[in-house]
Coordinates of N, CA and C in Angstrom, one line a residue:
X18 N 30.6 -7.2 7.0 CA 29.4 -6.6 7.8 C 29.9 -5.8 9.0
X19 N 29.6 -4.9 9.4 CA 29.5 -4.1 10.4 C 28.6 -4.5 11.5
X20 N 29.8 -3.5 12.5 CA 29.2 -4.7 14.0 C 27.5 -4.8 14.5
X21 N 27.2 -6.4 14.4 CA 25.7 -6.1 14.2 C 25.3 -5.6 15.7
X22 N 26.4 -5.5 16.5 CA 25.7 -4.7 18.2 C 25.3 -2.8 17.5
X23 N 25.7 -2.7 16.8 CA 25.7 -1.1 16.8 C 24.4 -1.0 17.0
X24 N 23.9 0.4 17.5 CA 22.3 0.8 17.4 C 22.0 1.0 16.9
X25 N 20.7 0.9 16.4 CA 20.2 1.5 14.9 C 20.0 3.1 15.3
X26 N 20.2 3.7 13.7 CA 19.7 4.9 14.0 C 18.4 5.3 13.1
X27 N 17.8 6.3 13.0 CA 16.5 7.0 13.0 C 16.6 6.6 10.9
X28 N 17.3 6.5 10.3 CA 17.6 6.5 8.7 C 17.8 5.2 8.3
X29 N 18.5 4.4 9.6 CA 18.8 3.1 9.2 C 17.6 2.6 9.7
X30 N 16.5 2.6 10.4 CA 15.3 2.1 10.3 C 14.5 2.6 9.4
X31 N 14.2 3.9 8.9 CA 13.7 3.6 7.4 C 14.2 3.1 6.4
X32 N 15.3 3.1 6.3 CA 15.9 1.6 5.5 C 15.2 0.2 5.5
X33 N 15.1 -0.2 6.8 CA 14.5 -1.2 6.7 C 13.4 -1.2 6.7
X34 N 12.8 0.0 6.9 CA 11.2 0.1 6.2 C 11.0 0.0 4.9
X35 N 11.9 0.7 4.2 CA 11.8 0.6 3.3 C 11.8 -0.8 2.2
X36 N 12.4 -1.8 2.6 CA 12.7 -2.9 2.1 C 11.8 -3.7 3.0
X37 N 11.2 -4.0 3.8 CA 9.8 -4.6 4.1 C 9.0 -3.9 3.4
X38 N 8.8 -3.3 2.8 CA 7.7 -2.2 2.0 C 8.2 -2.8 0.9
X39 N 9.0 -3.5 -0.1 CA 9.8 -4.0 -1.1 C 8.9 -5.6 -1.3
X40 N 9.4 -5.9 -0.2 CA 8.9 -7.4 0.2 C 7.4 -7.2 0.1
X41 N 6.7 -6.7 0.8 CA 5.6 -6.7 0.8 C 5.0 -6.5 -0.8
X42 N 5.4 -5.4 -1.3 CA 4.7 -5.1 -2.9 C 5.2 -6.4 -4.0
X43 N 6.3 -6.9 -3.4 CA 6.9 -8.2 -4.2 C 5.9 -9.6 -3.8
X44 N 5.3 -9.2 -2.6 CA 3.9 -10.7 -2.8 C 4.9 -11.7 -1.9
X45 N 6.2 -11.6 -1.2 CA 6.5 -12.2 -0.2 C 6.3 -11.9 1.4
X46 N 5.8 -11.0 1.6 CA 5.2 -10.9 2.8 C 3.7 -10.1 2.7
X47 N 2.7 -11.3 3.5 CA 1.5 -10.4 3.7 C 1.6 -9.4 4.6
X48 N 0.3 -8.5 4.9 CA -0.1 -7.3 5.1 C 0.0 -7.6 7.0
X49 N -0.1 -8.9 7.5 CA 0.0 -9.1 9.0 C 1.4 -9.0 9.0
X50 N 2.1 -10.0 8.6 CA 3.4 -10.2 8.3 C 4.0 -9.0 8.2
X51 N 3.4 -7.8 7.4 CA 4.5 -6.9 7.1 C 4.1 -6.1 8.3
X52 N 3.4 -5.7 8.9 CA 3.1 -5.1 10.0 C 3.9 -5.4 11.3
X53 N 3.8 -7.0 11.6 CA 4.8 -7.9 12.8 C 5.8 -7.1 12.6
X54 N 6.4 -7.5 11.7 CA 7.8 -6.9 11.4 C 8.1 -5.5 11.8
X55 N 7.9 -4.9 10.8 CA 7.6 -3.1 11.4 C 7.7 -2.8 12.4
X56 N 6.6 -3.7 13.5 CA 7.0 -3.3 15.3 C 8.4 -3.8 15.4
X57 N 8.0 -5.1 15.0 CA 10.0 -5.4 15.4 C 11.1 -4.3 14.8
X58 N 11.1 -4.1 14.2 CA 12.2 -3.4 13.3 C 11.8 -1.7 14.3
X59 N 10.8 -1.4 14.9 CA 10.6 -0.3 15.5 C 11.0 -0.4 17.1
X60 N 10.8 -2.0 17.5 CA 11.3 -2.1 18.8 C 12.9 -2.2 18.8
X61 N 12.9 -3.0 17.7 CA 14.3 -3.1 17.6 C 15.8 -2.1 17.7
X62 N 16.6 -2.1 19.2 CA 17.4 -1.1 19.7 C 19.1 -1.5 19.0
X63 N 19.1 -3.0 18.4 CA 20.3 -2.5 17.8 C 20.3 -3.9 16.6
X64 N 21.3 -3.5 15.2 CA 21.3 -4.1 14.5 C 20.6 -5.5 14.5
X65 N 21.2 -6.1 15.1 CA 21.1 -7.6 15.6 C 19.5 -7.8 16.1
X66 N 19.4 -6.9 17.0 CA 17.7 -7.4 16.9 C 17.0 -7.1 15.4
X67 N 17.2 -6.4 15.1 CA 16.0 -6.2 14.1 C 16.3 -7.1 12.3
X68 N 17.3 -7.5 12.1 CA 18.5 -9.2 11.3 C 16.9 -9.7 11.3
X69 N 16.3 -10.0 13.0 CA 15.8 -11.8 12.5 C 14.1 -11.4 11.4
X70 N 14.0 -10.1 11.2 CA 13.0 -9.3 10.5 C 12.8 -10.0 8.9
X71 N 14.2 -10.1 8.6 CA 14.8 -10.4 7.1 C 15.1 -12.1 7.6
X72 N 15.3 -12.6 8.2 CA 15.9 -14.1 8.5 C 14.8 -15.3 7.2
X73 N 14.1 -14.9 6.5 CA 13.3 -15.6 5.9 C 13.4 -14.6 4.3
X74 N 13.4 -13.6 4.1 CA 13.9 -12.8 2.9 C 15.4 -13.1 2.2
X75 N 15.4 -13.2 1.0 CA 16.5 -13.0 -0.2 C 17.4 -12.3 0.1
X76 N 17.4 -11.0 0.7 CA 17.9 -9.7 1.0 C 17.8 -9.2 2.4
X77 N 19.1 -9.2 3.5 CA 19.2 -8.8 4.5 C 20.0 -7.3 4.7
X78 N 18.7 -6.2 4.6 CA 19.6 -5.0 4.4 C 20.1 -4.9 5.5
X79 N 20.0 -5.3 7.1 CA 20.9 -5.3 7.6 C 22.3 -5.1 8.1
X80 N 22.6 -6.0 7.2 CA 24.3 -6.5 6.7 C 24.5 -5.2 5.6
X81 N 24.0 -4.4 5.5 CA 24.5 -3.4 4.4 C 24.5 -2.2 5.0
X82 N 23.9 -2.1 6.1 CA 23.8 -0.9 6.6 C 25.2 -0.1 6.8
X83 N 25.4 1.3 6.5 CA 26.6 1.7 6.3 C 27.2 2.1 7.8
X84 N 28.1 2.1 7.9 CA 29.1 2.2 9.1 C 28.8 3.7 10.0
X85 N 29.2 3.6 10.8 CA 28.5 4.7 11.9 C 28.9 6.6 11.0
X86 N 28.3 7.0 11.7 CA 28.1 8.5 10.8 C 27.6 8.4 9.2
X87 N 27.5 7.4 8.8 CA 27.3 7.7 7.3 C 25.2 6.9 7.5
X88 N 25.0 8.2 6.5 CA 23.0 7.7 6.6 C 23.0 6.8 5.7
X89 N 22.0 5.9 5.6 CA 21.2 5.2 5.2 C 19.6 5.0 5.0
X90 N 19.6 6.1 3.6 CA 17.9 6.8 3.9 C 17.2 6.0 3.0
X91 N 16.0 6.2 3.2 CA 14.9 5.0 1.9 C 14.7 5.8 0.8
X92 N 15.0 5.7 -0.2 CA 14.9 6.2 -1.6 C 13.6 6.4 -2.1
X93 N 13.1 7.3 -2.4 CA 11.6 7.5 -2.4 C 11.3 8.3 -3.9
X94 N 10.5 8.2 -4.9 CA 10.5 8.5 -5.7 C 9.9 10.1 -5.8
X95 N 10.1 10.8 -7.3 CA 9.7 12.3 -7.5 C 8.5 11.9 -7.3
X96 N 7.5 11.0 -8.1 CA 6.5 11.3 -8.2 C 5.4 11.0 -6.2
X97 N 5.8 10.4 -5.5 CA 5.9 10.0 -4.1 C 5.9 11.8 -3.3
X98 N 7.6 12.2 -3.9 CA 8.1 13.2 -2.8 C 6.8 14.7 -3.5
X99 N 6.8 14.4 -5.2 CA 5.6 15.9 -5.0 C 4.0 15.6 -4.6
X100 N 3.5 14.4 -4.5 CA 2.3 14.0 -4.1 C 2.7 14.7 -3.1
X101 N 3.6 14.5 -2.2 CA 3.8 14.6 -0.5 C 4.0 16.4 -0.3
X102 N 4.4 16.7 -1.3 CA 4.7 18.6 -1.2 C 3.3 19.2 -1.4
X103 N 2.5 18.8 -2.1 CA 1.3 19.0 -2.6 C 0.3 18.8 -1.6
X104 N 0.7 17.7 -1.0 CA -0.8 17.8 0.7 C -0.3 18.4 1.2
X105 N 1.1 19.3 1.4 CA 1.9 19.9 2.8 C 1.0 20.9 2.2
X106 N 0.4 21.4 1.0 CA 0.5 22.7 0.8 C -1.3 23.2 1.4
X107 N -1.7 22.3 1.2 CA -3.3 22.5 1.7 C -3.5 22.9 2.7
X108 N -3.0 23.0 4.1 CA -2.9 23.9 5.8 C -2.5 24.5 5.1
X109 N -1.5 25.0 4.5 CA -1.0 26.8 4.5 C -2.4 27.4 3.2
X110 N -2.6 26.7 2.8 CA -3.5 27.5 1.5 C -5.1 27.5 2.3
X111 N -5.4 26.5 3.6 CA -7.1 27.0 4.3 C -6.8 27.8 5.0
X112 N -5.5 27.7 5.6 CA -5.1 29.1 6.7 C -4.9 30.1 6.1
X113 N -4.9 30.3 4.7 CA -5.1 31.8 4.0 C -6.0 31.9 3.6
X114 N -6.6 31.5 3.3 CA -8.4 31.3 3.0 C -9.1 31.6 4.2
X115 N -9.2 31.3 5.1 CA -10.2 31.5 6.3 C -8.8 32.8 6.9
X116 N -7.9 33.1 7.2 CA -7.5 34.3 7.3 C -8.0 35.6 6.3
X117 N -7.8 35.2 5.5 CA -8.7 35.9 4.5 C -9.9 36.7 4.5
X118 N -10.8 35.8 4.9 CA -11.7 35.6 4.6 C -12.8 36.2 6.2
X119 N -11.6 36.2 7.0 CA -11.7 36.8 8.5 C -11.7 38.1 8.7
X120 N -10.5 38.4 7.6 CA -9.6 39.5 7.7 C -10.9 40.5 6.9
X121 N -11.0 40.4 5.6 CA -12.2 41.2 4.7 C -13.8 41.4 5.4
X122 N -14.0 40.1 6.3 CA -15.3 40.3 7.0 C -15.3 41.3 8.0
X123 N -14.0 40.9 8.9 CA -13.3 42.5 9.7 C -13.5 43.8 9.4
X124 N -13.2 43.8 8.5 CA -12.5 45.4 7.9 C -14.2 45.6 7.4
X125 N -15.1 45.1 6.5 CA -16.2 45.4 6.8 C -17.4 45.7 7.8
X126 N -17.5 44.5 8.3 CA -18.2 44.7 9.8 C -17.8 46.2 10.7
X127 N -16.5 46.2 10.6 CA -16.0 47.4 11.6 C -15.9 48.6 10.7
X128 N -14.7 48.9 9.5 CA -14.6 49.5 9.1 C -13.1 50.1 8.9
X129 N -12.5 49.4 9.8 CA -10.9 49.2 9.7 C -10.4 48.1 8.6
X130 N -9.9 49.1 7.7 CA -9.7 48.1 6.5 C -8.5 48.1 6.6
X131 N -7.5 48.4 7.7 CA -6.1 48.1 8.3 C -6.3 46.4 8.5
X132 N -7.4 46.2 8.5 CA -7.3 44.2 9.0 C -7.2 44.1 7.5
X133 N -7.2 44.6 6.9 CA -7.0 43.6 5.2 C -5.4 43.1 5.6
X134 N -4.1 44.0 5.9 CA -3.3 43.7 5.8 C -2.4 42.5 6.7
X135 N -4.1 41.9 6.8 CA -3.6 40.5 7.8 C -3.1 39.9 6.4
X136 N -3.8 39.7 5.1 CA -3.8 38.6 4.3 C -2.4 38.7 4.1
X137 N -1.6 40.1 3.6 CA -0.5 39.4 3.3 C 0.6 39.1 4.5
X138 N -0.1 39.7 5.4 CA 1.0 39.3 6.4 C 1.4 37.9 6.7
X139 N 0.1 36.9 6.2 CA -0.1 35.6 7.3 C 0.3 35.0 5.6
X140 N 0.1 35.3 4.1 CA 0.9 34.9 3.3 C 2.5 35.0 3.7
X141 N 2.8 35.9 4.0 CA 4.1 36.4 4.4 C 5.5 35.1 5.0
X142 N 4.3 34.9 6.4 CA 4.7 34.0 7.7 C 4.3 32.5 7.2
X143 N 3.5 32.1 6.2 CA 3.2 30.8 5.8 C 4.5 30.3 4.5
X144 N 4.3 31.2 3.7 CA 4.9 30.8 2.3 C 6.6 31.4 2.5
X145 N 7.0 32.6 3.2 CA 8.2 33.0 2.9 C 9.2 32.7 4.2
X146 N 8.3 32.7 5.2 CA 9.0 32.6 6.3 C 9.1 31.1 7.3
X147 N 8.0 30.7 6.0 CA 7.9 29.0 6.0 C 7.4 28.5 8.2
X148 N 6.2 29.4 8.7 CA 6.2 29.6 9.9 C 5.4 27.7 9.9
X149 N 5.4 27.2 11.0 CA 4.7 26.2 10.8 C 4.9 24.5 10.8
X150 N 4.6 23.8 11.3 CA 5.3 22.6 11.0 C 6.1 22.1 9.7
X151 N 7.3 21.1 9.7 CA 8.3 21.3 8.7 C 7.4 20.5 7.3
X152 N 6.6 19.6 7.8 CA 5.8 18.9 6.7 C 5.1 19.8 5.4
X153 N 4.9 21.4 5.9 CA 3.6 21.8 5.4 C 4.6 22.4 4.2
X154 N 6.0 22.4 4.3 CA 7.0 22.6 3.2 C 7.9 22.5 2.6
X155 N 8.3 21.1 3.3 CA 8.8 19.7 3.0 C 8.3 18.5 3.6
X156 N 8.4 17.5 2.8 CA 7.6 16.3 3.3 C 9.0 15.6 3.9
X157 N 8.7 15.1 4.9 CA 9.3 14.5 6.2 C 9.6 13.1 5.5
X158 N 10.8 12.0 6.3 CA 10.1 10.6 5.4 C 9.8 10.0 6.6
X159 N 9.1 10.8 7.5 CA 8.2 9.6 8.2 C 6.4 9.7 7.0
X160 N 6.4 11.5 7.1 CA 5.1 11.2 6.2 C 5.4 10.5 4.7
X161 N 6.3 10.4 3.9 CA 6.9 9.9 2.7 C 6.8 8.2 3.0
X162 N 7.4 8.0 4.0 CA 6.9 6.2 4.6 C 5.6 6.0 4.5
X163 N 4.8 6.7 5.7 CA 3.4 6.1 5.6 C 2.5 6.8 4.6
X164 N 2.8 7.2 3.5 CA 1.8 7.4 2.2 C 2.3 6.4 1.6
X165 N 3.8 5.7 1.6 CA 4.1 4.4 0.7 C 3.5 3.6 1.4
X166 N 3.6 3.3 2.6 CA 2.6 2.1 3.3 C 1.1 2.2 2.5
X167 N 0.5 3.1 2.9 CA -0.9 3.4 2.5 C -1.2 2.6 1.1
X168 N -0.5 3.4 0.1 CA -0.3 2.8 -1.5 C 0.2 1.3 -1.3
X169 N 0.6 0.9 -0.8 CA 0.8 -0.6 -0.8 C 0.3 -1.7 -0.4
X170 N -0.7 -0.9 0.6 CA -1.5 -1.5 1.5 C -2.9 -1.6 0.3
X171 N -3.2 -0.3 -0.4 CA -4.1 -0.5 -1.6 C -3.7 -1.1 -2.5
X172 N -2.7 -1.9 -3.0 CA -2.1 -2.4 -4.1 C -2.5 -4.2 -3.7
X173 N -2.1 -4.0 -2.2 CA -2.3 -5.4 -1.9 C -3.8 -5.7 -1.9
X174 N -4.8 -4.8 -1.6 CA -5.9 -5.1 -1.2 C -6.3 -5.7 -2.9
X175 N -5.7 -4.6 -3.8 CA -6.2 -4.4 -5.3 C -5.8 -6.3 -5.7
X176 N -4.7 -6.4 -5.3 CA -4.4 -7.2 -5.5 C -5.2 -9.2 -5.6
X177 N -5.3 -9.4 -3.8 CA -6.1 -10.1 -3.4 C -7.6 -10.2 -4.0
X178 N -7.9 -8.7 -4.3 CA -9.2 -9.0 -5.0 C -9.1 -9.4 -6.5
X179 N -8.0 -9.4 -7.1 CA -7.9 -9.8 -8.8 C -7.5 -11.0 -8.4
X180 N -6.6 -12.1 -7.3 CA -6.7 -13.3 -7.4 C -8.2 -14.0 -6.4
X181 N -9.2 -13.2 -5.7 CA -10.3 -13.7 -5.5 C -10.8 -13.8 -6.7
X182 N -10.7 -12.8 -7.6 CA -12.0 -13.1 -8.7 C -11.4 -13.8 -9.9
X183 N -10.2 -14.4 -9.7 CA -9.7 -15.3 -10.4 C -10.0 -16.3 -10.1
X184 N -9.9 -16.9 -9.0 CA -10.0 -18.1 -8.2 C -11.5 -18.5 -8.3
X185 N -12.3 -17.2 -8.4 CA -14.3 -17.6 -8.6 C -14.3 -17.4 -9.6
X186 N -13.9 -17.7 -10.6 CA -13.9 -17.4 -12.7 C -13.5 -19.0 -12.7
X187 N -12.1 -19.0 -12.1 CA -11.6 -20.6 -12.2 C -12.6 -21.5 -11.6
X188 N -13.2 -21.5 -10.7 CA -14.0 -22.0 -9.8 C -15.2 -22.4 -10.7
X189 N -16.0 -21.0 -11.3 CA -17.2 -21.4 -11.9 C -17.0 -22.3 -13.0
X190 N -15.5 -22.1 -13.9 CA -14.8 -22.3 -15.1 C -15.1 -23.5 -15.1
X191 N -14.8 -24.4 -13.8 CA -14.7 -25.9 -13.2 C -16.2 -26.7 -13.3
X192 N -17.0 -25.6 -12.4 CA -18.2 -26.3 -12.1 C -18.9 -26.5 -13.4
X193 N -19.2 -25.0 -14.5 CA -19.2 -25.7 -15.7 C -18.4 -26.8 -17.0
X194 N -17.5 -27.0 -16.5 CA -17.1 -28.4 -17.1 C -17.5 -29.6 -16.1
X195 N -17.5 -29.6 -15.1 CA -18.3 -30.9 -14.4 C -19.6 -30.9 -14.5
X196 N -20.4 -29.8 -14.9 CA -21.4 -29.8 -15.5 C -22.1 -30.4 -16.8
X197 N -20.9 -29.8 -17.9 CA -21.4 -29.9 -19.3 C -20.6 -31.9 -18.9
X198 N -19.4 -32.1 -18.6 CA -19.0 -33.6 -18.7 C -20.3 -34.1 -17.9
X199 N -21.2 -33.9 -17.2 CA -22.5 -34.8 -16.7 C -23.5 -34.8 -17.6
X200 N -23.4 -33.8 -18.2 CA -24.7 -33.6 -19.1 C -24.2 -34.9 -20.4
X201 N -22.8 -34.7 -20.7 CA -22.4 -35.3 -21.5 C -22.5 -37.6 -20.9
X202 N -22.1 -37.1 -19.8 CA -22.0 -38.7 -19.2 C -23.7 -38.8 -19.3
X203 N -24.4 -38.0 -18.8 CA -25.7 -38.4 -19.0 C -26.5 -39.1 -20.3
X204 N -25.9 -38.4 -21.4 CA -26.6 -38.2 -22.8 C -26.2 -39.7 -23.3
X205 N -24.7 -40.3 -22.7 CA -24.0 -41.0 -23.3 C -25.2 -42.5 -22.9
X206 N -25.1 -42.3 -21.6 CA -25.6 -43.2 -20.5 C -27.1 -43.7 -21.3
X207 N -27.8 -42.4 -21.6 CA -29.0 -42.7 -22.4 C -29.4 -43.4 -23.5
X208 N -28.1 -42.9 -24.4 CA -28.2 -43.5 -25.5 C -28.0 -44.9 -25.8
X209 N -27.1 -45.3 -24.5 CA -26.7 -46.6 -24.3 C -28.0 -47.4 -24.1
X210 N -28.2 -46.7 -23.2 CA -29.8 -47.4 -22.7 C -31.0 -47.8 -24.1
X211 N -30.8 -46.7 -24.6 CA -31.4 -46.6 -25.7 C -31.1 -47.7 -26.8
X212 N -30.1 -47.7 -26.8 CA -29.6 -48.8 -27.7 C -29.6 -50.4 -27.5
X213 N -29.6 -50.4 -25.8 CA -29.7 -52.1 -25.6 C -31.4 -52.3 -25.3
X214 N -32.2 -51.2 -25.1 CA -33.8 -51.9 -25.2 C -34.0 -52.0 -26.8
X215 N -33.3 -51.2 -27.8 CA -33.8 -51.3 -28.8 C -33.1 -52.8 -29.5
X216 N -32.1 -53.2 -28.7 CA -31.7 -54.4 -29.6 C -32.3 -55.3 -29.0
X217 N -32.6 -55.4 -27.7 CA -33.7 -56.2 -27.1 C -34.9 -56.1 -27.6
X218 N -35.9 -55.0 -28.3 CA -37.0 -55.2 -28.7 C -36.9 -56.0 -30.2
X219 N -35.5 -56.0 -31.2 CA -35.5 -56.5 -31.9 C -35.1 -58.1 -32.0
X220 N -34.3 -58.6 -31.2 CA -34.1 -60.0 -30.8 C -35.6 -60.6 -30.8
X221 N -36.4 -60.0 -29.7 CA -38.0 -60.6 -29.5 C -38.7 -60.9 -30.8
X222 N -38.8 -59.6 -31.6 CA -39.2 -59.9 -32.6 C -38.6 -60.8 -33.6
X223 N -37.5 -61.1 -33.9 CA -37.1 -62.2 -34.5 C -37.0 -63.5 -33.7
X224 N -37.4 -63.5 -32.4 CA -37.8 -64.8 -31.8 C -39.1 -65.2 -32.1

């Protein structure tokens, strides 16, 4: 293991985001739980603090973290990273639309139809010259993190509610068998009854 004083760096805590995010969809840590942690692992300034995160887990990626200069990034899937390319794209595609859409009303209203040549300019500066925050044309893995959070946080919820409505299936499952067994201890109870007035009404008469 590598020295657990080092400081974490910005890759080796999505690392361990990433594996709280593991735990979590594995049904060993709930949704408070995974959260606690998170801050810890966010306050957390060097290896050693952020260990006691995992001190209850199978798997302490801590102890794996790779030795200084070498990254340690959270593995995120294709289908994850083009969801995430695909929201980036929507600011550049309204900001061409309402440039657009500014630019044609322009050139109408006035009559300078030199403002058309906003549209490709501002295509130009969005799509080729990639102007703009880095998200809107690569997805970041801070935004790649919290869309996995999001999805897991819905998986958990999906989740909880298929073992509630298990638990009230099982539940009803119960109450009608303590039901039908009363109905049954009932019928039994009657018949019984039924059976010792009737051997009593016959005794009499043979008395």
């Amino acid at each position: 293991m590598e020295d657990p004083h080092l400081r974490l760096s910005d890759a080796e805590r999505e690392t361990l985001f990433a594996s709280l995010a593991t735990a979590l969809a594995e049904g060993r840590l709930a949704v408070d739980e995974y959260d606690t942690r998170c801050r810890q692992i966010a306050a957390a300034a060097t290896r050693a603090d952020a260990a006691g995160a995992f001190a209850d887990l199978p798997d302490d990626p801590t102890a794996q973290l790779g030795s200084p200069g070498e990254e340690s990034e959270a593995v995120y899937t294709a289908t994850e990273i083009a969801e995430q390319r695909r929201r980036g794209k929507r600011p550049r595609a309204a900001i061409t639309a309402l440039s657009s859409i500014a630019a044609l009303a322009g050139a109408i209203v006035t009559g300078q139809w030199v403002l058309l040549l906003i549209i490709p300019a501002v295509i130009v500066a969005l799509y080729v010259a990639k102007i703009g925050p880095r998200s809107w044309s690569a997805p970041s893995p801070r935004s790649l993190h919290k869309a996995r959070m999001k999805e897991l946080r819905r998986a958990d919820q999906l989740r909880r509610q298929r073992d509630r409505a298990a638990l009230a299936e099982e539940q009803a499952a119960a109450r009608r068998r303590r039901s039908q067994q009363l109905e049954e201890l009932k019928s039994t109870a009657v018949d019984y009854l039924h059976e010792q007035a009737t051997g009593r009404s016959r005794r009499r008469d043979r008395d």
